[in-house]
CSV table of C-alpha atoms in Angstrom, one decimal:
chain,number,residue,atom,x,y,z
A,1,UNK,CA,-18.3,-6.1,35.0
A,2,UNK,CA,-18.8,-7.8,31.9
A,3,UNK,CA,-20.9,-5.8,30.8
A,4,UNK,CA,-18.5,-2.7,30.8
A,5,UNK,CA,-15.3,-4.4,29.5
A,6,UNK,CA,-17.9,-5.2,26.3
A,7,UNK,CA,-18.6,-1.2,26.0
A,8,UNK,CA,-14.8,-0.7,26.2
A,9,UNK,CA,-13.9,-3.0,22.8
A,10,UNK,CA,-15.8,-0.1,21.4
A,11,UNK,CA,-12.9,0.3,18.4
A,12,UNK,CA,-11.9,3.8,16.4
A,13,UNK,CA,-10.3,4.1,13.1
A,14,UNK,CA,-9.1,7.2,11.5
A,15,UNK,CA,-8.0,7.2,8.0
A,16,UNK,CA,-7.4,9.6,5.2
A,17,UNK,CA,-9.3,13.3,5.2
A,18,UNK,CA,-9.4,12.8,1.4
A,19,UNK,CA,-10.8,10.4,-0.9
A,20,UNK,CA,-9.6,8.7,-4.1
A,21,UNK,CA,-9.2,4.8,-5.2
A,22,UNK,CA,-6.7,4.1,-3.1
A,23,UNK,CA,-7.3,4.9,-0.3
A,24,UNK,CA,-10.9,3.8,-0.2
A,25,UNK,CA,-10.0,0.4,-1.5
A,26,UNK,CA,-7.2,0.6,1.4
A,27,UNK,CA,-9.6,1.0,4.6
A,28,UNK,CA,-12.4,-1.2,2.7
A,29,UNK,CA,-9.9,-4.1,3.1
A,30,UNK,CA,-8.7,-2.6,6.5
A,31,UNK,CA,-11.7,-2.4,7.7
A,32,UNK,CA,-12.9,-6.1,6.1
A,33,UNK,CA,-10.4,-7.6,8.7
A,34,UNK,CA,-11.4,-5.9,11.5
A,35,UNK,CA,-14.5,-6.7,11.1
A,36,UNK,CA,-14.1,-11.0,11.1
A,37,UNK,CA,-11.8,-10.7,14.0
A,38,UNK,CA,-14.9,-10.2,15.9
A,39,UNK,CA,-13.6,-8.7,18.4
A,40,UNK,CA,-14.8,-4.8,18.8
A,41,UNK,CA,-18.4,-4.7,19.9
A,42,UNK,CA,-18.5,-1.3,17.7
A,43,UNK,CA,-16.0,0.6,14.9
A,44,UNK,CA,-16.2,4.3,13.9
A,45,UNK,CA,-14.5,6.0,11.4
A,46,UNK,CA,-13.3,8.9,10.9
A,47,UNK,CA,-12.4,9.5,6.6
A,48,UNK,CA,-13.0,11.0,3.5
A,49,UNK,CA,-13.6,7.5,2.2
A,50,UNK,CA,-17.1,5.9,2.4
A,51,UNK,CA,-17.0,2.0,4.4
A,52,UNK,CA,-18.8,0.0,2.2
A,53,UNK,CA,-20.3,-1.3,5.7
A,54,UNK,CA,-23.2,0.2,6.4
A,55,UNK,CA,-23.6,-0.2,10.4
A,56,UNK,CA,-20.3,1.1,11.2
A,57,UNK,CA,-20.6,4.6,12.8
A,58,UNK,CA,-18.9,6.7,9.9
A,59,UNK,CA,-17.8,10.6,10.5
A,60,UNK,CA,-16.9,12.3,6.9
A,61,UNK,CA,-14.4,14.8,7.1
A,62,UNK,CA,-13.3,17.7,4.4
A,63,UNK,CA,-12.1,16.8,1.2
A,64,UNK,CA,-8.5,18.2,0.5
A,65,UNK,CA,-5.5,16.5,-0.4
A,66,UNK,CA,-3.3,19.9,-1.8
A,67,UNK,CA,-1.7,22.7,-0.1
A,68,UNK,CA,-2.4,23.7,3.2
A,69,UNK,CA,-6.2,22.7,2.7
A,70,UNK,CA,-4.8,19.5,3.1
A,71,UNK,CA,-3.7,20.2,6.7
A,72,UNK,CA,-6.6,21.9,7.5
A,73,UNK,CA,-8.8,19.5,6.7
A,74,UNK,CA,-6.8,17.3,9.9
A,75,UNK,CA,-8.4,20.3,12.0
A,76,UNK,CA,-11.7,19.0,10.5
A,77,UNK,CA,-10.9,15.7,11.6
A,78,UNK,CA,-9.5,16.4,14.7
A,79,UNK,CA,-12.5,18.0,15.8
A,80,UNK,CA,-15.1,14.7,14.5
A,81,UNK,CA,-12.2,12.5,16.4
A,82,UNK,CA,-12.8,14.8,19.7
A,83,UNK,CA,-16.6,14.3,19.0
A,84,UNK,CA,-16.4,11.0,19.2
A,85,UNK,CA,-13.9,10.7,22.0
A,86,UNK,CA,-16.4,12.3,24.6
A,87,UNK,CA,-20.1,10.4,23.4
A,88,UNK,CA,-19.2,7.2,23.4
A,89,UNK,CA,-16.6,5.0,25.0
A,90,UNK,CA,-13.3,4.3,22.8
A,91,UNK,CA,-11.0,1.6,24.2
A,92,UNK,CA,-8.4,1.9,21.7
A,93,UNK,CA,-7.7,3.7,18.6
A,94,UNK,CA,-6.0,2.6,15.0
A,95,UNK,CA,-4.3,6.0,13.2
A,96,UNK,CA,-4.1,4.8,9.6
A,97,UNK,CA,-2.3,8.2,8.8
A,98,UNK,CA,1.3,8.6,10.1
A,99,UNK,CA,1.7,12.1,10.6
A,100,UNK,CA,-1.5,12.6,13.0
A,101,UNK,CA,0.5,13.1,15.5
A,102,UNK,CA,-2.7,15.3,17.6
A,103,UNK,CA,-4.6,12.4,16.8
A,104,UNK,CA,-2.6,10.6,18.5
A,105,UNK,CA,-2.0,13.2,21.5
A,106,UNK,CA,-5.7,14.1,22.0
A,107,UNK,CA,-6.4,10.0,21.7
A,108,UNK,CA,-3.8,9.7,24.6
A,109,UNK,CA,-4.7,12.8,26.8
A,110,UNK,CA,-7.9,11.2,27.3
A,111,UNK,CA,-6.4,7.4,28.0
A,112,UNK,CA,-7.0,5.8,24.6
A,113,UNK,CA,-5.1,3.7,23.3
A,114,UNK,CA,-3.6,4.0,20.2
A,115,UNK,CA,-1.7,2.1,16.9
A,116,UNK,CA,-0.5,3.8,14.6
A,117,UNK,CA,0.3,2.6,10.9
A,118,UNK,CA,3.5,2.5,9.3
A,119,UNK,CA,4.1,2.0,5.7
A,120,UNK,CA,5.7,4.4,3.2
A,121,UNK,CA,8.1,7.2,4.7
A,122,UNK,CA,6.2,10.7,3.0
A,123,UNK,CA,8.1,13.6,1.0
A,124,UNK,CA,7.0,16.2,2.9
A,125,UNK,CA,9.4,16.9,6.0
A,126,UNK,CA,6.5,17.8,8.0
A,127,UNK,CA,4.8,15.3,7.8
A,128,UNK,CA,8.3,12.6,8.2
A,129,UNK,CA,8.8,15.0,11.4
A,130,UNK,CA,4.9,14.4,12.7
A,131,UNK,CA,5.1,10.6,11.6
A,132,UNK,CA,8.0,10.4,13.9
A,133,UNK,CA,6.3,11.7,16.5
A,134,UNK,CA,3.0,9.6,16.3
A,135,UNK,CA,5.3,7.0,16.3
A,136,UNK,CA,7.1,8.2,19.5
A,137,UNK,CA,3.8,8.3,20.9
A,138,UNK,CA,1.8,5.7,20.2
A,139,UNK,CA,1.4,2.6,22.4
A,140,UNK,CA,1.7,0.1,19.2
A,141,UNK,CA,3.0,0.5,15.6
A,142,UNK,CA,1.6,-1.5,13.1
A,143,UNK,CA,3.8,-2.3,10.0
A,144,UNK,CA,2.6,-4.6,7.2
A,145,UNK,CA,6.3,-5.6,6.6
A,146,UNK,CA,9.8,-6.4,9.2
A,147,UNK,CA,11.7,-4.2,7.2
A,148,UNK,CA,9.7,-0.8,6.8
A,149,UNK,CA,10.9,0.8,10.1
A,150,UNK,CA,14.0,0.7,8.7
A,151,UNK,CA,13.0,3.4,6.2
A,152,UNK,CA,12.0,5.4,8.6
A,153,UNK,CA,15.2,5.8,10.9
A,154,UNK,CA,13.3,5.3,14.3
A,155,UNK,CA,13.8,2.1,16.5
A,156,UNK,CA,10.3,1.5,18.5
A,157,UNK,CA,10.7,-2.7,17.7
A,158,UNK,CA,9.4,-3.3,21.9
A,159,UNK,CA,5.9,-1.9,20.5
A,160,UNK,CA,5.8,-3.1,17.0
A,161,UNK,CA,3.0,-5.3,16.1
A,162,UNK,CA,3.0,-6.6,12.7
A,163,UNK,CA,-0.1,-6.3,10.5
A,164,UNK,CA,0.0,-7.1,7.1
A,165,UNK,CA,-3.7,-7.6,4.9
A,166,UNK,CA,-4.5,-10.2,2.3
A,167,UNK,CA,-4.6,-10.1,-1.7
A,168,UNK,CA,-8.0,-12.1,-2.8
A,169,UNK,CA,-6.3,-15.0,-5.0
A,170,UNK,CA,-9.6,-16.0,-5.9
A,171,UNK,CA,-9.9,-12.6,-7.9
A,172,UNK,CA,-6.4,-12.6,-8.4
A,173,UNK,CA,-5.1,-15.4,-10.5
A,174,UNK,CA,-2.8,-16.6,-13.4
A,175,UNK,CA,-5.1,-17.2,-16.4
A,176,UNK,CA,-2.5,-16.3,-19.3
A,177,UNK,CA,0.9,-17.8,-19.9
A,178,UNK,CA,4.1,-15.8,-21.4
A,179,UNK,CA,3.1,-16.6,-24.5
A,180,UNK,CA,-0.3,-14.8,-24.7
A,181,UNK,CA,1.0,-11.5,-22.9
A,182,UNK,CA,2.5,-8.6,-24.3
A,183,UNK,CA,6.6,-8.1,-24.3
A,184,UNK,CA,5.3,-5.5,-21.8
A,185,UNK,CA,6.2,-3.7,-18.2
A,186,UNK,CA,3.3,-2.4,-16.3
A,187,UNK,CA,2.9,0.0,-13.4
A,188,UNK,CA,-0.3,0.7,-11.6
A,189,UNK,CA,-0.5,3.1,-8.8
A,190,UNK,CA,0.1,6.7,-7.8
A,191,UNK,CA,2.2,8.8,-10.2
A,192,UNK,CA,4.5,11.1,-8.1
A,193,UNK,CA,8.0,12.1,-7.2
A,194,UNK,CA,7.9,9.2,-4.2
A,195,UNK,CA,6.8,6.1,-6.8
A,196,UNK,CA,9.5,6.4,-8.8
A,197,UNK,CA,8.2,7.5,-11.9
A,198,UNK,CA,10.5,9.4,-13.2
A,199,UNK,CA,13.2,6.2,-12.5
A,200,UNK,CA,10.8,4.1,-14.5
A,201,UNK,CA,11.0,6.6,-17.1
A,202,UNK,CA,14.4,6.4,-17.4
A,203,UNK,CA,14.6,3.4,-17.1
A,204,UNK,CA,12.6,2.2,-19.6
A,205,UNK,CA,14.3,4.7,-22.3
A,206,UNK,CA,17.4,2.3,-21.6
A,207,UNK,CA,15.2,-0.6,-22.3
A,208,UNK,CA,13.8,0.7,-25.7
A,209,UNK,CA,17.4,0.6,-26.8
A,210,UNK,CA,18.3,-3.0,-26.6
A,211,UNK,CA,14.8,-4.2,-27.2
A,212,UNK,CA,12.8,-1.9,-29.2
A,213,UNK,CA,9.5,-4.1,-29.3
A,214,UNK,CA,9.4,-3.2,-25.2
A,215,UNK,CA,5.6,-1.9,-24.4
A,216,UNK,CA,5.3,0.5,-21.3
A,217,UNK,CA,2.1,0.3,-19.7
A,218,UNK,CA,1.7,2.8,-17.1
A,219,UNK,CA,-1.9,3.0,-15.2
A,220,UNK,CA,-3.1,5.6,-12.3
A,221,UNK,CA,-2.7,9.3,-11.6
A,222,UNK,CA,-2.1,11.6,-9.8
A,223,UNK,CA,1.3,15.1,-10.4
A,224,UNK,CA,3.1,13.0,-13.6
A,225,UNK,CA,0.2,11.7,-15.0
A,226,UNK,CA,0.2,15.0,-17.4
A,227,UNK,CA,3.4,14.2,-18.1
A,228,UNK,CA,2.6,10.4,-18.8
A,229,UNK,CA,0.0,11.3,-21.4
A,230,UNK,CA,2.2,13.6,-23.0
A,231,UNK,CA,4.4,11.0,-23.5
A,232,UNK,CA,2.5,8.5,-24.9
A,233,UNK,CA,1.1,10.5,-27.5
A,234,UNK,CA,4.3,10.7,-29.1
A,235,UNK,CA,6.1,7.5,-28.0
A,236,UNK,CA,3.9,4.6,-29.0
A,237,UNK,CA,5.8,2.4,-27.0
A,238,UNK,CA,4.4,3.9,-24.0
A,239,UNK,CA,0.8,3.6,-23.0
A,240,UNK,CA,-1.3,5.3,-20.3
A,241,UNK,CA,-4.0,3.1,-19.7
A,242,UNK,CA,-5.9,6.2,-16.9
A,243,UNK,CA,-7.2,5.1,-13.7
A,244,UNK,CA,-8.3,1.4,-14.0
A,245,UNK,CA,-11.3,0.3,-12.6
A,246,UNK,CA,-11.6,-2.7,-10.0
A,247,UNK,CA,-12.7,-5.4,-12.4
A,248,UNK,CA,-10.4,-4.2,-14.7
A,249,UNK,CA,-7.1,-4.7,-13.0
A,250,UNK,CA,-7.1,-9.0,-13.1
A,251,UNK,CA,-6.7,-7.9,-16.8
A,252,UNK,CA,-3.9,-5.4,-16.7
A,253,UNK,CA,-1.8,-7.7,-14.2
A,254,UNK,CA,-2.6,-10.9,-16.8
A,255,UNK,CA,-1.3,-8.5,-19.9
A,256,UNK,CA,2.2,-7.5,-19.2
A,257,UNK,CA,4.9,-10.2,-18.2
A,258,UNK,CA,6.5,-7.8,-15.6
A,259,UNK,CA,5.2,-5.4,-12.6
A,260,UNK,CA,7.4,-2.9,-12.2
A,261,UNK,CA,7.6,0.0,-9.1
A,262,UNK,CA,11.2,1.9,-8.3
A,263,UNK,CA,9.4,3.6,-5.2
A,264,UNK,CA,11.8,5.6,-3.0
A,265,UNK,CA,9.5,4.6,0.3
A,266,UNK,CA,7.1,2.1,0.7
A,267,UNK,CA,5.0,-0.3,3.2
A,268,UNK,CA,4.2,-3.4,1.8
A,269,UNK,CA,2.6,-2.4,-1.7
A,270,UNK,CA,-1.2,-4.5,-2.5
A,271,UNK,CA,-0.2,-3.7,-6.1
A,272,UNK,CA,3.1,-6.5,-5.8
A,273,UNK,CA,0.8,-9.5,-3.9
A,274,UNK,CA,-2.3,-9.1,-6.9
A,275,UNK,CA,0.5,-8.9,-9.2
A,276,UNK,CA,2.4,-11.8,-7.7
A,277,UNK,CA,-1.1,-13.4,-7.4
A,278,UNK,CA,-1.3,-13.4,-10.9
A,279,UNK,CA,1.9,-15.2,-11.6
A,280,UNK,CA,3.6,-11.4,-13.0
A,281,UNK,CA,7.1,-11.4,-11.8
A,282,UNK,CA,7.8,-8.0,-9.4
A,283,UNK,CA,10.7,-5.6,-10.3
A,284,UNK,CA,11.4,-3.3,-7.4
A,285,UNK,CA,13.5,-1.0,-5.5
A,286,UNK,CA,15.3,-2.3,-1.8
A,287,UNK,CA,12.7,0.0,-0.3
A,288,UNK,CA,10.4,-0.7,2.7
A,289,UNK,CA,8.5,-4.4,2.8
A,290,UNK,CA,9.9,-5.4,-0.4
A,291,UNK,CA,12.3,-7.7,0.4
A,292,UNK,CA,9.6,-8.9,2.4
A,293,UNK,CA,8.1,-10.3,-0.3
A,294,UNK,CA,10.7,-10.1,-3.6
A,295,UNK,CA,13.3,-12.1,-3.8
A,296,UNK,CA,16.1,-11.6,-6.4
A,297,UNK,CA,15.4,-13.9,-9.4
A,298,UNK,CA,13.0,-15.9,-7.5
A,299,UNK,CA,10.1,-13.8,-7.8
A,300,UNK,CA,11.6,-11.4,-9.1
A,301,UNK,CA,14.0,-8.6,-10.1
A,302,UNK,CA,15.3,-6.4,-6.8
A,303,UNK,CA,17.5,-2.5,-8.1
A,304,UNK,CA,19.6,-1.4,-6.0
A,305,UNK,CA,19.6,2.9,-5.4
A,306,UNK,CA,22.9,2.7,-7.4
A,307,UNK,CA,22.7,-0.1,-9.9
A,308,UNK,CA,23.7,1.4,-13.3
A,309,UNK,CA,20.5,1.7,-15.1
A,310,UNK,CA,21.6,0.6,-18.9
A,311,UNK,CA,22.5,-2.7,-16.8
A,312,UNK,CA,19.4,-2.5,-14.7
A,313,UNK,CA,17.7,-2.7,-18.7
A,314,UNK,CA,19.5,-5.6,-19.3
A,315,UNK,CA,18.1,-7.6,-16.7
A,316,UNK,CA,14.7,-6.5,-17.0
A,317,UNK,CA,14.7,-7.7,-20.5
A,318,UNK,CA,15.9,-11.0,-20.0
A,319,UNK,CA,12.8,-11.5,-17.9
A,320,UNK,CA,10.6,-10.1,-20.7
A,321,UNK,CA,12.0,-12.7,-23.5
A,322,UNK,CA,13.4,-15.5,-21.9
A,323,UNK,CA,10.2,-18.3,-21.7
A,324,UNK,CA,12.1,-20.7,-19.4
A,325,UNK,CA,12.9,-18.1,-16.0
A,326,UNK,CA,9.4,-15.9,-17.0
A,327,UNK,CA,7.9,-19.6,-15.9
A,328,UNK,CA,10.2,-19.9,-12.7
A,329,UNK,CA,9.6,-16.9,-11.3
A,330,UNK,CA,6.1,-16.8,-12.2
A,331,UNK,CA,5.1,-19.7,-10.0
A,332,UNK,CA,7.3,-18.4,-7.2
A,333,UNK,CA,4.9,-15.2,-7.3
A,334,UNK,CA,1.4,-17.6,-6.9
A,335,UNK,CA,3.3,-19.4,-4.2
A,336,UNK,CA,4.3,-16.4,-2.4
A,337,UNK,CA,1.4,-14.3,-2.7
A,338,UNK,CA,-1.0,-17.6,-1.3
A,339,UNK,CA,0.4,-16.7,2.0
A,340,UNK,CA,-1.2,-13.2,2.0
A,341,UNK,CA,-4.8,-15.2,2.4
A,342,UNK,CA,-7.6,-13.3,4.4
A,343,UNK,CA,-7.4,-15.5,6.9
A,344,UNK,CA,-4.2,-15.3,7.8
A,345,UNK,CA,-4.7,-11.5,8.1
A,346,UNK,CA,-7.3,-11.8,10.2
A,347,UNK,CA,-4.9,-14.3,13.0
A,348,UNK,CA,-2.6,-11.6,13.2
A,349,UNK,CA,-5.1,-8.5,13.7
A,350,UNK,CA,-7.1,-10.4,16.4
A,351,UNK,CA,-3.2,-11.1,18.2
A,352,UNK,CA,-3.6,-7.1,17.7
A,353,UNK,CA,-6.9,-6.1,18.5
A,354,UNK,CA,-6.7,-8.0,22.0
A,355,UNK,CA,-3.7,-6.2,23.0
A,356,UNK,CA,-5.5,-2.7,22.1
A,357,UNK,CA,-8.6,-3.5,23.6
A,358,UNK,CA,-8.4,-6.6,25.9
């Protein structure tokens, strides 16, 4: 009987079918936490990203993130999920891609407990509909911050589990003072509409009118990359640095005086935690899990949807040029980041996996 129970602690993790630096980094941080709980006896992963841990059983999906091929790749992922269900003794599964409703339904048909990871709200209408169906059907919903579900307009609080990740404060730390940093804002992440890149450019345009010395460093990839490159070629105040490697992130956060994220939807952005760990104040919109970690005038600035952009620019300027204000925000950023340690993340997922697998 004991052996049978052990076998039933096998876990399936379903990730993105496509691969990029952001999804890969998230998947591997997530797997590191799961392994540290020592609860699953075996872990299967279906994703386009390769787990860095070789002892996991990984089924690679067809890599596609564009058009109809994006959804066709889900069929390949679904087939591999079915294979694992039929050939193993999966007790529970965590679906990291919220719109994968068919995966959730398949797993429920085979009496596998399912937890769906819910972060930012999808920009595609079809993805949003599928996501709401996944949330409805899942046994549990994992969110990184209590405010995340407000963006979705759903009420499933009875099955919500808090599962924030972590920031490595040994890797991400402050090593530059105010006067050693550039009079600059910085953004790192996907360059698309959901991330509010259009808002960012408009705010920076207003900022240059009142502070011509200000700079904007942008790192990342996505649909807006070509536009950013062209703007950087014609405007010396905008610097596009492309995609950054892991060992370049620390320098990026310590180069700037403030990190800015004007997203239309978010979960609990890892870049915000990394920035705060480096003592870099965060300027962000009031969406998703942002209000759980950023407090206005405490460790950054909160931007509301209807805020006048010129007024926002004046507030940003104050953070960029006032050493005392910046120092207070910076110290509070570091304190807040220390609440998201690896050990705390492991303890949170021990509770989640106990509900899912035991």
